[in-house]
């Protein structure tokens, strides 16, 4: 059964007679382990009507480019097919949810949606809730523990949220079996485009400057295949080897989690069932670290800006703002991987070419942008911009928390040094000491042909 704390009604309208229950799919692009979808099916079965699923796309969505649209489109086609097998029609609508959903909702008994955490996603839900005259029900299914149940305030660090989450995890790993769909919506005429039309979306992107990734294919089937492979081959070594960028003993789940093509609850259940060593370390990242990011964007209105950093970090950085920098680079030099540091350049290339940088290198990458920019504010802006432009998992709570971590968020003060002040420092010697980092750089240059 779906935990009641996941389900919220966002307006006061009453259920009425309708042709269908509208499932507005926004952040969970999957047909399996999708609690919002299961809730919609249950409500529709009770009312004796079908579920119509809808996804709104806006080719000028802020920061989205051809790479993102390709991954999104692959995911939509996969979920469209999977829903069809269950007797549910998925239609695509052009426009923002505020423009599209009220029209479709005019024939619905109620609307069910999933949960988003970024400002734009909250605005969309508010706009739709205001405009429709049937209930808008939101189901929070892209986290293990619902964010406001985990904590009622912005948490200081992983250390302060960990226990709060641990107390609740088991309760929110609820098993929800896929419900039988009583009335099919496959023959319903509701307008919109068939889900296969998603194929042409990438070419319509307003920004076509970033090519699709040849390394990551979107879709819930692909996410499931990668998860199986990770659990079988890498999970038992994750606890000891996950930081090594040469070995890639990581799950690569982040792009799939970002698009909701896989459920974090399902991942956690699978990892626990495996009984493998590495499970605890992995769940620390998947639940504690990831849900700390959701906490950050929920309670900090400046989550994607330098102003969102803790006061101590801004203070120490401003004290060192005028410190001489050994190297400084512009946004364009960073973007083209034209620094003096072959390891930093390799990390930037990995992100630009594959669409996903190794997690350990992301920390080094962000710290060095801070060290080599004219000012910490400029460094923050460049890091967010490049992260959002090239990472398949960019434009995500984890991205804003990750960049902010490089600038002191969710961390503590260390000993003071130039430019960084009391922020944690990282350098190339650390990479050399810990890993065969030259092999990483060679591997990336082989990938990119440099
Ligand atoms: C500068 C910087 C930028 C980052 N940008 C992003 C981003 O845009 N999107 C993104 O999803 N993550 C981001 N991260 C966090 C982390 O690096 C990635 O989540 C991770 O590398 C994804 O790879 P994976 O799925 O193979 O991770 P795995 O190691 O296999 O971990 C499994 C899952 O746990 C979560 N996770 C792992 N590490 C972290 C972390 N440090 N913080 C929060 N959650 C974590 C992710 O959801 C990940 O998919 C960033 C970190 C830094 C330092």
Coordinates of C-alpha atoms and ligand atoms in Angstrom, one line a residue:
X1 CA 0.0 0.0 0.0
X2 CA 1.2 3.5 -0.8
X3 CA 2.1 5.4 2.4
X4 CA -0.4 8.1 3.1
X5 CA 2.4 10.7 3.7
X6 CA 3.3 10.5 0.0
X7 CA -0.2 11.7 -1.1
X8 CA -1.3 15.3 -1.0
X9 CA -4.2 17.1 -2.6
X10 CA -3.1 20.5 -3.9
X11 CA -6.5 22.2 -4.3
X12 CA -9.9 22.0 -2.7
X13 CA -12.0 20.9 -5.8
X14 CA -14.1 17.8 -5.6
X15 CA -14.0 14.7 -7.6
X16 CA -16.7 14.9 -10.4
X17 CA -18.0 12.8 -13.3
X18 CA -15.4 12.6 -16.0
X19 CA -14.2 10.6 -19.0
X20 CA -11.0 9.6 -17.4
X21 CA -8.5 10.1 -14.5
X22 CA -5.7 12.2 -15.9
X23 CA -2.3 11.1 -14.9
X24 CA 0.0 14.1 -15.6
X25 CA 3.5 12.6 -15.8
X26 CA 6.1 15.2 -15.0
X27 CA 9.0 13.8 -13.1
X28 CA 8.5 10.0 -13.0
X29 CA 8.9 8.7 -16.6
X30 CA 8.3 5.1 -15.9
X31 CA 5.5 2.5 -15.9
X32 CA 6.9 0.3 -13.2
X33 CA 7.3 1.2 -9.5
X34 CA 5.5 4.4 -10.2
X35 CA 3.4 5.2 -7.2
X36 CA 1.6 8.2 -8.8
X37 CA 0.6 6.0 -11.7
X38 CA -0.6 3.2 -9.3
X39 CA -2.6 5.7 -7.4
X40 CA -4.2 7.0 -10.6
X41 CA -5.1 3.5 -11.6
X42 CA -6.6 2.7 -8.2
X43 CA -8.7 5.9 -8.3
X44 CA -9.8 5.2 -11.9
X45 CA -10.8 1.6 -11.2
X46 CA -12.9 2.8 -8.3
X47 CA -14.7 5.3 -10.5
X48 CA -15.0 2.7 -13.4
X49 CA -13.2 4.9 -15.9
X50 CA -9.8 4.7 -17.7
X51 CA -6.5 6.5 -16.9
X52 CA -5.2 8.8 -19.6
X53 CA -1.5 9.6 -19.2
X54 CA -0.1 12.8 -20.5
X55 CA 3.4 14.4 -20.7
X56 CA 3.8 18.1 -21.6
X57 CA 6.9 19.1 -23.5
X58 CA 8.3 22.5 -24.0
X59 CA 11.2 22.6 -26.4
X60 CA 12.5 25.8 -24.9
X61 CA 12.5 24.4 -21.3
X62 CA 15.2 26.4 -19.5
X63 CA 18.7 24.9 -19.9
X64 CA 17.5 21.9 -21.9
X65 CA 19.4 21.0 -25.1
X66 CA 19.4 18.3 -27.7
X67 CA 21.4 15.9 -25.5
X68 CA 18.7 16.2 -22.7
X69 CA 15.8 15.9 -25.2
X70 CA 17.3 12.8 -26.8
X71 CA 17.5 11.0 -23.4
X72 CA 14.1 12.3 -22.4
X73 CA 12.6 11.1 -25.7
X74 CA 14.1 7.6 -25.4
X75 CA 12.5 7.5 -21.9
X76 CA 9.1 8.6 -23.2
X77 CA 9.0 6.0 -25.9
X78 CA 9.9 3.3 -23.5
X79 CA 7.3 4.3 -21.0
X80 CA 4.7 4.9 -23.7
X81 CA 5.2 1.2 -24.8
X82 CA 5.1 -0.1 -21.3
X83 CA 1.9 1.8 -20.5
X84 CA 0.3 0.6 -23.7
X85 CA 0.9 -3.0 -22.6
X86 CA -1.1 -2.1 -19.5
X87 CA -3.9 -0.6 -21.4
X88 CA -3.0 3.0 -20.8
X89 CA -2.6 5.6 -23.5
X90 CA 0.3 8.1 -23.1
X91 CA -0.2 11.3 -25.1
X92 CA 2.3 14.1 -25.6
X93 CA 1.2 17.7 -25.5
X94 CA 3.2 20.8 -26.7
X95 CA 3.4 23.6 -24.2
X96 CA 3.9 24.2 -20.5
X97 CA 1.7 22.3 -18.0
X98 CA -0.1 25.5 -17.1
X99 CA -1.1 25.9 -20.8
X100 CA -2.0 22.2 -21.4
X101 CA -3.2 20.4 -18.3
X102 CA -6.3 22.6 -17.6
X103 CA -7.8 21.8 -21.0
X104 CA -7.3 18.1 -20.6
X105 CA -8.5 18.3 -17.0
X106 CA -11.8 19.7 -18.1
X107 CA -12.9 16.2 -19.0
X108 CA -11.2 14.5 -16.1
X109 CA -12.7 13.3 -12.8
X110 CA -9.5 14.1 -11.1
X111 CA -5.8 14.6 -11.9
X112 CA -2.9 12.7 -10.4
X113 CA 0.7 13.9 -10.7
X114 CA 4.1 13.1 -9.3
X115 CA 6.4 15.4 -7.3
X116 CA 9.1 17.9 -8.5
X117 CA 11.3 19.9 -6.1
X118 CA 12.8 22.7 -8.3
X119 CA 11.1 26.1 -8.3
X120 CA 9.8 25.8 -11.8
X121 CA 8.2 22.4 -11.0
X122 CA 6.5 23.9 -7.9
X123 CA 5.2 26.8 -10.0
X124 CA 3.7 24.5 -12.6
X125 CA 1.8 22.5 -9.9
X126 CA 0.5 25.6 -8.3
X127 CA -0.6 27.0 -11.6
X128 CA -2.4 23.8 -12.5
X129 CA -4.0 23.4 -9.1
X130 CA -5.4 27.0 -9.3
X131 CA -6.8 26.6 -12.8
X132 CA -8.6 23.2 -12.7
X133 CA -11.9 22.5 -11.2
X134 CA -11.3 18.9 -10.1
X135 CA -8.7 17.7 -7.5
X136 CA -5.0 17.7 -8.3
X137 CA -3.4 15.0 -6.3
X138 CA 0.4 14.8 -5.9
X139 CA 2.2 11.5 -5.0
X140 CA 5.8 11.9 -3.9
X141 CA 7.6 8.9 -5.4
X142 CA 11.0 10.0 -6.4
X143 CA 12.5 9.8 -2.9
X144 CA 12.5 7.1 -0.3
X145 CA 11.4 9.3 2.6
X146 CA 9.0 12.2 1.7
X147 CA 11.1 15.3 2.0
X148 CA 8.9 17.2 4.5
X149 CA 8.4 14.0 6.6
X150 CA 12.2 13.5 6.8
X151 CA 12.7 17.0 8.2
X152 CA 10.8 20.3 8.6
X153 CA 13.9 22.5 8.1
X154 CA 17.0 23.0 6.0
X155 CA 19.5 20.5 7.3
X156 CA 23.1 21.5 8.0
X157 CA 24.8 18.3 6.7
X158 CA 24.5 14.6 6.0
X159 CA 25.4 14.2 9.7
X160 CA 22.2 16.0 10.8
X161 CA 19.7 14.3 8.4
X162 CA 21.1 10.8 8.5
X163 CA 19.4 9.6 11.7
X164 CA 16.1 11.2 10.8
X165 CA 16.2 9.3 7.5
X166 CA 17.4 6.1 9.0
X167 CA 14.5 6.0 11.4
X168 CA 12.0 6.2 8.5
X169 CA 13.6 4.2 5.6
X170 CA 12.0 0.8 6.3
X171 CA 8.6 2.3 6.6
X172 CA 8.9 3.9 3.2
X173 CA 10.3 0.9 1.3
X174 CA 6.7 -0.1 0.8
X175 CA 5.9 -2.9 -1.7
X176 CA 3.3 -1.8 -4.2
X177 CA 2.2 -4.4 -6.7
X178 CA 1.2 -3.1 -10.2
X179 CA -2.6 -2.9 -10.2
X180 CA -4.8 -4.4 -12.9
X181 CA -6.2 -1.7 -15.2
X182 CA -10.0 -2.3 -15.4
X183 CA -10.8 0.1 -18.3
X184 CA -8.4 0.7 -21.2
X185 CA -7.8 4.2 -22.5
X186 CA -6.1 3.0 -25.7
X187 CA -9.1 3.9 -27.9
X188 CA -9.8 7.2 -26.2
X189 CA -9.6 10.3 -28.4
X190 CA -8.1 13.0 -26.3
X191 CA -6.0 14.8 -28.9
X192 CA -2.2 15.3 -28.4
X193 CA 0.5 13.4 -30.1
X194 CA 1.2 9.7 -29.9
X195 CA 4.2 8.9 -27.7
X196 CA 6.3 7.7 -30.7
X197 CA 6.3 11.3 -31.9
X198 CA 8.8 11.9 -29.1
X199 CA 11.4 10.6 -31.7
X200 CA 11.4 14.0 -33.3
X201 CA 11.7 16.0 -30.1
X202 CA 15.5 16.3 -30.0
X203 CA 15.6 17.9 -33.4
X204 CA 13.1 20.5 -32.2
X205 CA 15.2 21.6 -29.2
X206 CA 15.7 25.3 -29.0
X207 CA 19.4 24.6 -28.1
X208 CA 21.1 22.1 -30.4
X209 CA 24.6 23.0 -29.4
X210 CA 25.2 19.8 -27.3
X211 CA 25.0 16.5 -29.1
X212 CA 23.2 13.5 -27.7
X213 CA 25.2 11.1 -25.7
X214 CA 26.5 8.0 -27.5
X215 CA 27.2 6.4 -24.1
X216 CA 23.9 6.6 -22.2
X217 CA 20.5 5.6 -23.7
X218 CA 17.4 6.7 -21.9
X219 CA 14.5 4.4 -20.9
X220 CA 13.3 2.4 -17.9
X221 CA 14.4 -0.9 -19.6
X222 CA 17.9 0.5 -20.0
X223 CA 17.9 1.7 -16.4
X224 CA 16.8 -1.8 -15.2
X225 CA 19.5 -3.4 -17.3
X226 CA 22.2 -1.2 -15.8
X227 CA 21.0 -1.7 -12.3
X228 CA 21.0 -5.5 -12.7
X229 CA 24.6 -5.3 -14.1
X230 CA 25.7 -3.0 -11.3
X231 CA 24.3 -5.3 -8.6
X232 CA 25.7 -8.5 -10.2
X233 CA 29.2 -7.2 -10.9
X234 CA 30.0 -4.0 -8.9
X235 CA 28.0 -3.6 -5.8
X236 CA 30.2 -5.8 -3.6
X237 CA 33.2 -3.6 -4.5
X238 CA 31.3 -0.3 -4.3
X239 CA 32.2 0.3 -0.7
X240 CA 36.0 0.2 -1.4
X241 CA 36.4 1.2 -5.0
X242 CA 33.6 3.7 -5.8
X243 CA 35.9 6.7 -5.7
X244 CA 38.3 5.5 -8.3
X245 CA 37.6 7.2 -11.6
X246 CA 39.6 4.6 -13.5
X247 CA 37.5 1.6 -12.4
X248 CA 34.0 3.0 -12.7
X249 CA 32.6 0.8 -10.0
X250 CA 29.5 2.9 -9.8
X251 CA 25.8 2.4 -10.7
X252 CA 25.4 5.2 -13.3
X253 CA 21.9 5.5 -12.1
X254 CA 21.9 9.3 -11.8
X255 CA 20.6 10.2 -15.4
X256 CA 17.8 7.6 -14.9
X257 CA 17.0 9.0 -11.5
X258 CA 17.0 12.5 -12.8
X259 CA 14.3 11.7 -15.4
X260 CA 12.4 9.4 -13.0
X261 CA 13.1 6.4 -15.4
X262 CA 13.8 4.4 -12.3
X263 CA 12.4 4.5 -8.8
X264 CA 14.8 5.1 -5.9
X265 CA 12.6 3.0 -3.7
X266 CA 12.9 0.1 -6.2
X267 CA 16.7 0.6 -6.4
X268 CA 17.0 0.5 -2.6
X269 CA 14.8 -2.6 -2.4
X270 CA 16.9 -4.4 -5.0
X271 CA 20.1 -3.5 -3.3
X272 CA 18.9 -4.6 0.1
X273 CA 17.6 -7.9 -1.4
X274 CA 21.0 -8.6 -2.9
X275 CA 22.6 -8.9 0.5
X276 CA 25.9 -7.8 -1.0
X277 CA 28.7 -6.0 0.7
X278 CA 28.6 -2.4 -0.5
X279 CA 24.9 -2.1 0.1
X280 CA 25.2 0.2 3.1
X281 CA 27.6 2.5 1.4
X282 CA 25.5 2.6 -1.7
X283 CA 22.3 3.4 0.3
X284 CA 24.2 6.2 2.1
X285 CA 24.6 7.9 -1.4
X286 CA 21.3 7.0 -2.8
X287 CA 19.2 7.9 0.2
X288 CA 21.1 10.1 2.7
X289 CA 23.2 12.2 0.2
X290 CA 20.5 12.4 -2.5
X291 CA 17.7 13.2 -0.1
X292 CA 19.8 15.8 1.6
X293 CA 19.9 17.5 -1.8
X294 CA 16.1 17.4 -1.9
X295 CA 16.0 18.9 1.5
X296 CA 18.4 21.7 0.3
X297 CA 16.3 22.7 -2.7
X298 CA 13.0 22.4 -0.7
X299 CA 14.0 24.7 2.1
X300 CA 16.7 27.0 0.6
X301 CA 15.1 29.4 -2.0
X302 CA 18.6 30.3 -3.3
X303 CA 19.6 26.7 -4.0
X304 CA 21.1 27.5 -7.4
X305 CA 22.9 30.7 -6.5
X306 CA 25.9 31.8 -4.6
X307 CA 23.6 33.4 -2.0
X308 CA 22.3 30.0 -1.0
X309 CA 25.7 29.1 0.6
X310 CA 26.1 29.1 4.4
X311 CA 27.2 32.4 5.9
X312 CA 30.6 31.0 7.1
X313 CA 31.5 29.9 3.6
X314 CA 30.6 33.2 2.0
X315 CA 32.5 35.1 4.7
X316 CA 35.7 33.1 4.4
X317 CA 35.5 33.2 0.6
X318 CA 35.0 37.0 0.6
X319 CA 38.0 37.4 2.9
X320 CA 40.1 35.7 0.3
X321 CA 38.5 37.1 -2.8
X322 CA 41.5 39.3 -3.6
X323 CA 44.1 36.6 -3.1
X324 CA 46.3 36.2 -6.1
X325 CA 45.3 33.2 -8.3
X326 CA 48.1 31.2 -9.9
X327 CA 45.9 30.5 -12.9
X328 CA 42.6 32.1 -14.0
X329 CA 40.4 30.9 -16.8
X330 CA 37.3 32.3 -18.4
X331 CA 34.0 30.4 -18.8
X332 CA 34.9 29.6 -22.4
X333 CA 38.4 28.3 -21.5
X334 CA 36.9 26.1 -18.9
X335 CA 34.2 24.9 -21.3
X336 CA 36.7 24.0 -24.0
X337 CA 38.9 22.2 -21.4
X338 CA 41.8 24.5 -22.0
X339 CA 43.4 24.6 -18.5
X340 CA 47.0 23.7 -17.7
X341 CA 45.7 20.6 -15.8
X342 CA 45.3 17.4 -17.8
X343 CA 43.2 15.7 -15.1
X344 CA 40.8 18.6 -14.9
X345 CA 40.6 18.8 -18.7
X346 CA 39.9 15.0 -18.8
X347 CA 37.0 15.4 -16.4
X348 CA 35.5 18.2 -18.4
X349 CA 35.9 16.2 -21.6
X350 CA 34.3 13.2 -20.0
X351 CA 31.3 15.3 -19.1
X352 CA 31.1 17.0 -22.5
X353 CA 31.5 13.8 -24.6
X354 CA 29.7 11.1 -22.6
X355 CA 27.2 13.3 -20.6
X356 CA 28.4 12.0 -17.2
X357 CA 31.5 12.8 -15.2
X358 CA 32.7 10.3 -12.6
X359 CA 31.5 11.4 -9.1
X360 CA 35.0 11.8 -7.5
X361 CA 36.2 13.9 -10.4
X362 CA 33.1 16.2 -10.0
X363 CA 34.4 17.2 -6.6
X364 CA 37.9 18.0 -8.0
X365 CA 36.3 19.7 -11.1
X366 CA 34.2 22.1 -8.9
X367 CA 37.0 22.8 -6.4
X368 CA 39.4 23.8 -9.3
X369 CA 36.8 26.1 -10.9
X370 CA 36.7 27.9 -7.6
X371 CA 40.5 28.1 -7.4
X372 CA 41.0 29.3 -11.0
X373 CA 38.1 31.8 -11.4
X374 CA 38.3 35.6 -11.0
X375 CA 35.9 35.5 -8.0
X376 CA 34.0 32.8 -6.1
X377 CA 30.7 34.2 -7.4
X378 CA 31.9 33.8 -11.0
X379 CA 33.2 30.3 -10.2
X380 CA 29.8 29.2 -8.8
X381 CA 28.0 30.6 -11.9
X382 CA 30.4 28.8 -14.3
X383 CA 30.1 25.5 -12.4
X384 CA 26.3 25.4 -12.4
X385 CA 26.2 26.5 -16.0
X386 CA 28.6 23.8 -17.3
X387 CA 27.1 21.1 -15.0
X388 CA 23.6 21.9 -16.2
X389 CA 24.6 22.1 -19.8
X390 CA 26.5 18.9 -20.2
X391 CA 25.5 16.4 -17.5
X392 CA 22.6 14.2 -18.4
X393 CA 21.8 14.3 -14.7
X394 CA 22.2 18.1 -14.6
X395 CA 19.4 20.6 -13.6
X396 CA 18.8 18.4 -10.6
X397 CA 18.7 19.0 -6.8
X398 CA 21.9 16.9 -6.6
X399 CA 23.6 19.2 -9.1
X400 CA 22.9 22.3 -7.1
X401 CA 23.8 20.6 -3.8
X402 CA 27.0 19.1 -5.5
X403 CA 28.2 22.4 -6.8
X404 CA 27.3 24.1 -3.5
X405 CA 29.3 21.4 -1.6
X406 CA 32.4 22.5 -3.5
X407 CA 31.7 26.0 -2.0
X408 CA 31.2 24.7 1.6
X409 CA 27.6 23.7 1.7
X410 CA 26.9 20.5 3.8
X411 CA 30.6 20.6 4.8
X412 CA 32.7 21.9 7.7
X413 CA 35.5 24.4 8.0
X414 CA 39.1 23.2 7.4
X415 CA 42.4 24.9 8.0
X416 CA 42.7 28.3 6.3
X417 CA 44.6 28.7 3.0
X418 CA 44.7 31.2 0.1
X419 CA 41.7 31.6 -2.2
X420 CA 39.8 28.8 -0.5
X421 CA 39.8 30.3 3.0
X422 CA 38.4 27.6 5.3
X423 CA 36.9 25.6 2.5
X424 CA 38.1 22.0 1.9
X425 CA 40.9 21.9 -0.6
X426 CA 41.7 19.3 -3.3
X427 CA 44.8 19.1 -5.5
X428 CA 46.2 17.0 -8.3
X429 CA 48.7 15.3 -6.0
X430 CA 45.8 13.9 -4.1
X431 CA 44.5 12.3 -7.3
X432 CA 48.0 10.9 -8.1
X433 CA 48.4 9.5 -4.7
X434 CA 45.0 7.8 -4.6
X435 CA 44.5 6.6 -8.2
X436 CA 46.3 5.8 -11.4
X437 CA 44.9 9.1 -12.6
X438 CA 47.0 9.2 -15.7
X439 CA 45.2 6.1 -16.9
X440 CA 41.9 8.0 -16.4
X441 CA 43.2 10.9 -18.5
X442 CA 44.5 8.4 -21.2
X443 CA 41.1 6.6 -21.2
X444 CA 39.2 9.9 -21.7
X445 CA 41.5 11.1 -24.5
X446 CA 41.0 7.7 -26.2
X447 CA 37.2 8.3 -26.0
X448 CA 37.4 11.8 -27.3
X449 CA 40.1 11.2 -29.9
X450 CA 42.2 14.0 -28.4
Ligands
LIG1 C1 30.3 19.5 -8.5 C2 29.3 18.4 -8.4 C3 28.2 18.3 -9.3 C4 27.3 17.3 -9.2 N1 26.2 17.3 -10.1 C5 25.3 16.4 -10.0 C6 24.2 16.4 -10.9 O1 24.0 17.4 -11.7 N2 23.2 15.4 -10.8 C7 23.4 14.4 -9.9 O2 22.5 13.5 -9.9 N3 24.4 14.4 -9.1 C8 25.4 15.3 -9.1 N4 26.4 15.3 -8.2 C9 26.5 14.2 -7.2 C10 27.2 12.9 -7.6 O3 28.5 13.2 -8.1 C11 26.4 12.1 -8.6 O4 25.1 11.9 -8.2 C12 27.0 10.8 -9.0 O5 28.4 10.9 -9.4 C13 26.2 10.1 -10.0 O6 26.8 8.9 -10.5 P1 26.2 7.5 -10.2 O7 24.8 7.4 -10.4 O8 27.0 6.5 -10.9 O9 26.5 7.4 -8.6 P2 26.6 6.2 -7.6 O10 27.9 6.4 -6.8 O11 26.4 4.9 -8.2 O12 25.5 6.6 -6.5 C14 24.1 6.1 -6.6 C15 23.2 7.3 -6.5 O13 23.4 8.0 -5.3 C16 23.2 9.4 -5.4 N5 24.5 10.1 -5.1 C17 25.8 9.6 -5.3 N6 26.6 10.5 -4.8 C18 25.9 11.6 -4.4 C19 26.3 12.9 -3.9 N7 27.5 13.2 -3.7 N8 25.3 13.7 -3.6 C20 24.0 13.4 -3.8 N9 23.6 12.2 -4.3 C21 24.6 11.3 -4.6 C22 22.9 9.6 -6.9 O14 21.5 9.7 -7.0 C23 23.5 8.4 -7.6 O15 22.8 8.1 -8.8 C24 27.4 16.3 -8.2 C25 28.5 16.3 -7.4 C26 29.4 17.4 -7.4 C27 30.5 17.4 -6.4

